[in-house]
Amino acid sequence: SLSARRYSCENCPLRPLPAFRAFEKQELVFVDALRKGELAFDKGATVLVEGSHSDHLYTVLSGWAFRYKLLSDGRRQVLNYSMPGDLIGLQGSLMGEMQHSVEALSPMLLCVFERKALPELYRSHPGLAYD
């Protein structure tokens, strides 16, 4: 279940990372209003399941995960890894349902956003579509 916010967008642990540009004040206020809380996962927990629909998108605040597809013989094919700053679940916005699963490689903390808010984000702050 969603937890109370540990971090505000203003104090997000990702902001100091060199991969991210500085947000303008109105961008921070807008993104903070879109946030629904934070979600913690233990190592080995399934974050998203292939074939499912999720109402949320997640930004990794801490921890690592891997994305994988189940093969017909039951094995898993690892597609890539997710680390702090990565977005999880965007594919479901584009494809309708998840085409892969995501499992936590370590304890994880995710920032939660409602998927239906994505078009408003792109309309109001198109520059954030790439950040």
PDB file of C-alpha atoms in Angstrom:
ATOM      1  CA  SER A   1       0.000   0.000   0.000  1.00  0.00           C
ATOM      2  CA  LEU A   2       1.075   3.590  -0.481  1.00  0.00           C
ATOM      3  CA  SER A   3       2.939   5.142   2.392  1.00  0.00           C
ATOM      4  CA  ALA A   4       3.029   8.706   3.566  1.00  0.00           C
ATOM      5  CA  ARG A   5       5.511  10.796   1.683  1.00  0.00           C
ATOM      6  CA  ARG A   6       8.998  10.450   3.047  1.00  0.00           C
ATOM      7  CA  TYR A   7      10.371  12.965   0.569  1.00  0.00           C
ATOM      8  CA  SER A   8       8.864  16.060  -0.969  1.00  0.00           C
ATOM      9  CA  CYS A   9       9.839  16.754  -4.560  1.00  0.00           C
ATOM     10  CA  GLU A  10      11.879  19.657  -3.185  1.00  0.00           C
ATOM     11  CA  ASN A  11      13.970  17.201  -1.127  1.00  0.00           C
ATOM     12  CA  CYS A  12      13.942  14.281  -3.581  1.00  0.00           C
ATOM     13  CA  PRO A  13      17.143  12.216  -3.284  1.00  0.00           C
ATOM     14  CA  LEU A  14      17.382  12.139  -7.095  1.00  0.00           C
ATOM     15  CA  ARG A  15      17.648  15.912  -7.563  1.00  0.00           C
ATOM     16  CA  PRO A  16      21.394  16.158  -6.833  1.00  0.00           C
ATOM     17  CA  LEU A  17      22.255  13.430  -9.362  1.00  0.00           C
ATOM     18  CA  PRO A  18      24.074  14.782 -12.429  1.00  0.00           C
ATOM     19  CA  ALA A  19      21.651  13.024 -14.808  1.00  0.00           C
ATOM     20  CA  PHE A  20      18.859  15.427 -13.837  1.00  0.00           C
ATOM     21  CA  ARG A  21      18.520  19.101 -14.650  1.00  0.00           C
ATOM     22  CA  ALA A  22      17.414  21.633 -12.057  1.00  0.00           C
ATOM     23  CA  PHE A  23      13.631  21.988 -11.956  1.00  0.00           C
ATOM     24  CA  GLU A  24      11.978  25.375 -11.933  1.00  0.00           C
ATOM     25  CA  LYS A  25       9.822  26.088  -8.877  1.00  0.00           C
ATOM     26  CA  GLN A  26       6.514  25.752 -10.776  1.00  0.00           C
ATOM     27  CA  GLU A  27       7.662  22.397 -12.200  1.00  0.00           C
ATOM     28  CA  LEU A  28       8.378  21.091  -8.699  1.00  0.00           C
ATOM     29  CA  VAL A  29       4.990  22.256  -7.445  1.00  0.00           C
ATOM     30  CA  PHE A  30       3.248  20.625 -10.418  1.00  0.00           C
ATOM     31  CA  VAL A  31       5.058  17.279 -10.080  1.00  0.00           C
ATOM     32  CA  ASP A  32       4.569  17.243  -6.305  1.00  0.00           C
ATOM     33  CA  ALA A  33       0.811  17.644  -6.853  1.00  0.00           C
ATOM     34  CA  LEU A  34       0.820  14.613  -9.193  1.00  0.00           C
ATOM     35  CA  ARG A  35       2.547  12.361  -6.668  1.00  0.00           C
ATOM     36  CA  LYS A  36       0.408   9.862  -4.807  1.00  0.00           C
ATOM     37  CA  GLY A  37       3.009   8.731  -2.274  1.00  0.00           C
ATOM     38  CA  GLU A  38       5.778   6.190  -2.033  1.00  0.00           C
ATOM     39  CA  LEU A  39       5.799   2.429  -2.214  1.00  0.00           C
ATOM     40  CA  ALA A  40       8.401   0.111  -0.669  1.00  0.00           C
ATOM     41  CA  PHE A  41       9.283  -3.361  -1.968  1.00  0.00           C
ATOM     42  CA  ASP A  42      11.453  -6.046  -0.404  1.00  0.00           C
ATOM     43  CA  LYS A  43      14.186  -7.826  -2.336  1.00  0.00           C
ATOM     44  CA  GLY A  44      12.587 -10.450  -4.590  1.00  0.00           C
ATOM     45  CA  ALA A  45       9.154  -8.797  -4.630  1.00  0.00           C
ATOM     46  CA  THR A  46       7.288  -8.475  -7.919  1.00  0.00           C
ATOM     47  CA  VAL A  47       6.742  -4.807  -8.745  1.00  0.00           C
ATOM     48  CA  LEU A  48       4.800  -5.271 -12.015  1.00  0.00           C
ATOM     49  CA  VAL A  49       3.491  -8.385 -13.760  1.00  0.00           C
ATOM     50  CA  GLU A  50       3.582  -9.076 -17.493  1.00  0.00           C
ATOM     51  CA  GLY A  51       0.103  -8.846 -19.003  1.00  0.00           C
ATOM     52  CA  SER A  52      -1.279  -6.684 -16.195  1.00  0.00           C
ATOM     53  CA  HIS A  53      -2.674  -3.166 -16.283  1.00  0.00           C
ATOM     54  CA  SER A  54      -1.429  -0.681 -13.706  1.00  0.00           C
ATOM     55  CA  ASP A  55      -2.975   2.649 -12.789  1.00  0.00           C
ATOM     56  CA  HIS A  56       0.432   3.902 -11.687  1.00  0.00           C
ATOM     57  CA  LEU A  57       3.873   4.842 -12.935  1.00  0.00           C
ATOM     58  CA  TYR A  58       6.876   4.687 -10.644  1.00  0.00           C
ATOM     59  CA  THR A  59      10.191   6.458 -10.340  1.00  0.00           C
ATOM     60  CA  VAL A  60      12.885   4.472  -8.550  1.00  0.00           C
ATOM     61  CA  LEU A  61      14.061   6.504  -5.543  1.00  0.00           C
ATOM     62  CA  SER A  62      16.348   3.788  -4.169  1.00  0.00           C
ATOM     63  CA  GLY A  63      17.227   0.190  -4.941  1.00  0.00           C
ATOM     64  CA  TRP A  64      17.569  -1.886  -8.094  1.00  0.00           C
ATOM     65  CA  ALA A  65      15.178  -4.030 -10.124  1.00  0.00           C
ATOM     66  CA  PHE A  66      15.272  -6.059 -13.303  1.00  0.00           C
ATOM     67  CA  ARG A  67      12.772  -6.280 -16.142  1.00  0.00           C
ATOM     68  CA  TYR A  68      12.129  -9.684 -17.632  1.00  0.00           C
ATOM     69  CA  LYS A  69       9.883 -11.722 -19.912  1.00  0.00           C
ATOM     70  CA  LEU A  70       8.739 -15.236 -19.124  1.00  0.00           C
ATOM     71  CA  LEU A  71       9.710 -17.645 -21.878  1.00  0.00           C
ATOM     72  CA  SER A  72       7.532 -20.540 -23.026  1.00  0.00           C
ATOM     73  CA  ASP A  73       9.807 -23.028 -21.246  1.00  0.00           C
ATOM     74  CA  GLY A  74       9.450 -21.199 -17.911  1.00  0.00           C
ATOM     75  CA  ARG A  75      12.816 -19.462 -17.948  1.00  0.00           C
ATOM     76  CA  ARG A  76      13.152 -15.706 -17.564  1.00  0.00           C
ATOM     77  CA  GLN A  77      14.852 -13.494 -20.115  1.00  0.00           C
ATOM     78  CA  VAL A  78      16.308 -10.423 -18.403  1.00  0.00           C
ATOM     79  CA  LEU A  79      15.683  -7.358 -20.561  1.00  0.00           C
ATOM     80  CA  ASN A  80      17.399  -4.657 -18.521  1.00  0.00           C
ATOM     81  CA  TYR A  81      17.854  -3.211 -15.061  1.00  0.00           C
ATOM     82  CA  SER A  82      16.219  -0.291 -13.259  1.00  0.00           C
ATOM     83  CA  MET A  83      18.090   1.919 -10.826  1.00  0.00           C
ATOM     84  CA  PRO A  84      17.461   5.218  -9.029  1.00  0.00           C
ATOM     85  CA  GLY A  85      15.948   7.765 -11.395  1.00  0.00           C
ATOM     86  CA  ASP A  86      14.470   5.219 -13.806  1.00  0.00           C
ATOM     87  CA  LEU A  87      10.776   5.211 -14.680  1.00  0.00           C
ATOM     88  CA  ILE A  88       8.913   1.906 -14.294  1.00  0.00           C
ATOM     89  CA  GLY A  89       5.581   1.207 -15.950  1.00  0.00           C
ATOM     90  CA  LEU A  90       5.614   3.677 -18.830  1.00  0.00           C
ATOM     91  CA  GLN A  91       5.253   0.859 -21.362  1.00  0.00           C
ATOM     92  CA  GLY A  92       1.783   0.125 -20.008  1.00  0.00           C
ATOM     93  CA  SER A  93       0.790   3.662 -21.019  1.00  0.00           C
ATOM     94  CA  LEU A  94       1.869   3.037 -24.566  1.00  0.00           C
ATOM     95  CA  MET A  95       0.936  -0.623 -25.059  1.00  0.00           C
ATOM     96  CA  GLY A  96      -2.147  -0.955 -22.824  1.00  0.00           C
ATOM     97  CA  GLU A  97      -0.693  -3.746 -20.734  1.00  0.00           C
ATOM     98  CA  MET A  98       2.735  -4.605 -19.446  1.00  0.00           C
ATOM     99  CA  GLN A  99       4.839  -6.615 -21.898  1.00  0.00           C
ATOM    100  CA  HIS A 100       7.302  -7.594 -19.171  1.00  0.00           C
ATOM    101  CA  SER A 101       7.528  -8.092 -15.407  1.00  0.00           C
ATOM    102  CA  VAL A 102       9.672  -6.191 -12.902  1.00  0.00           C
ATOM    103  CA  GLU A 103      11.268  -7.754  -9.813  1.00  0.00           C
ATOM    104  CA  ALA A 104      13.181  -6.005  -7.020  1.00  0.00           C
ATOM    105  CA  LEU A 105      16.860  -7.009  -6.837  1.00  0.00           C
ATOM    106  CA  SER A 106      17.229  -5.157  -3.552  1.00  0.00           C
ATOM    107  CA  PRO A 107      14.894  -3.330  -1.182  1.00  0.00           C
ATOM    108  CA  MET A 108      13.315  -0.534  -3.227  1.00  0.00           C
ATOM    109  CA  LEU A 109      11.511   2.734  -2.623  1.00  0.00           C
ATOM    110  CA  LEU A 110       9.370   3.989  -5.498  1.00  0.00           C
ATOM    111  CA  CYS A 111       7.713   7.348  -6.036  1.00  0.00           C
ATOM    112  CA  VAL A 112       4.142   6.747  -7.269  1.00  0.00           C
ATOM    113  CA  PHE A 113       2.292   8.749  -9.936  1.00  0.00           C
ATOM    114  CA  GLU A 114      -1.117   8.163 -11.473  1.00  0.00           C
ATOM    115  CA  ARG A 115      -0.835   7.083 -15.089  1.00  0.00           C
ATOM    116  CA  LYS A 116      -3.869   9.173 -16.102  1.00  0.00           C
ATOM    117  CA  ALA A 117      -1.965  12.344 -15.105  1.00  0.00           C
ATOM    118  CA  LEU A 118       0.693  11.795 -17.781  1.00  0.00           C
ATOM    119  CA  PRO A 119      -1.116  13.710 -20.587  1.00  0.00           C
ATOM    120  CA  GLU A 120      -1.522  16.727 -18.279  1.00  0.00           C
ATOM    121  CA  LEU A 121       2.189  16.593 -17.476  1.00  0.00           C
ATOM    122  CA  TYR A 122       3.049  16.632 -21.187  1.00  0.00           C
ATOM    123  CA  ARG A 123       0.575  19.454 -21.899  1.00  0.00           C
ATOM    124  CA  SER A 124       1.533  21.689 -18.990  1.00  0.00           C
ATOM    125  CA  HIS A 125       5.282  21.031 -18.879  1.00  0.00           C
ATOM    126  CA  PRO A 126       6.463  19.386 -22.124  1.00  0.00           C
ATOM    127  CA  GLY A 127      10.094  19.746 -21.060  1.00  0.00           C
ATOM    128  CA  LEU A 128       9.456  17.284 -18.241  1.00  0.00           C
ATOM    129  CA  ALA A 129       8.540  14.572 -20.735  1.00  0.00           C
ATOM    130  CA  TYR A 130      12.264  13.905 -21.101  1.00  0.00           C
ATOM    131  CA  ASP A 131      13.291  14.296 -17.438  1.00  0.00           C
TER     132      ASP A 131
END
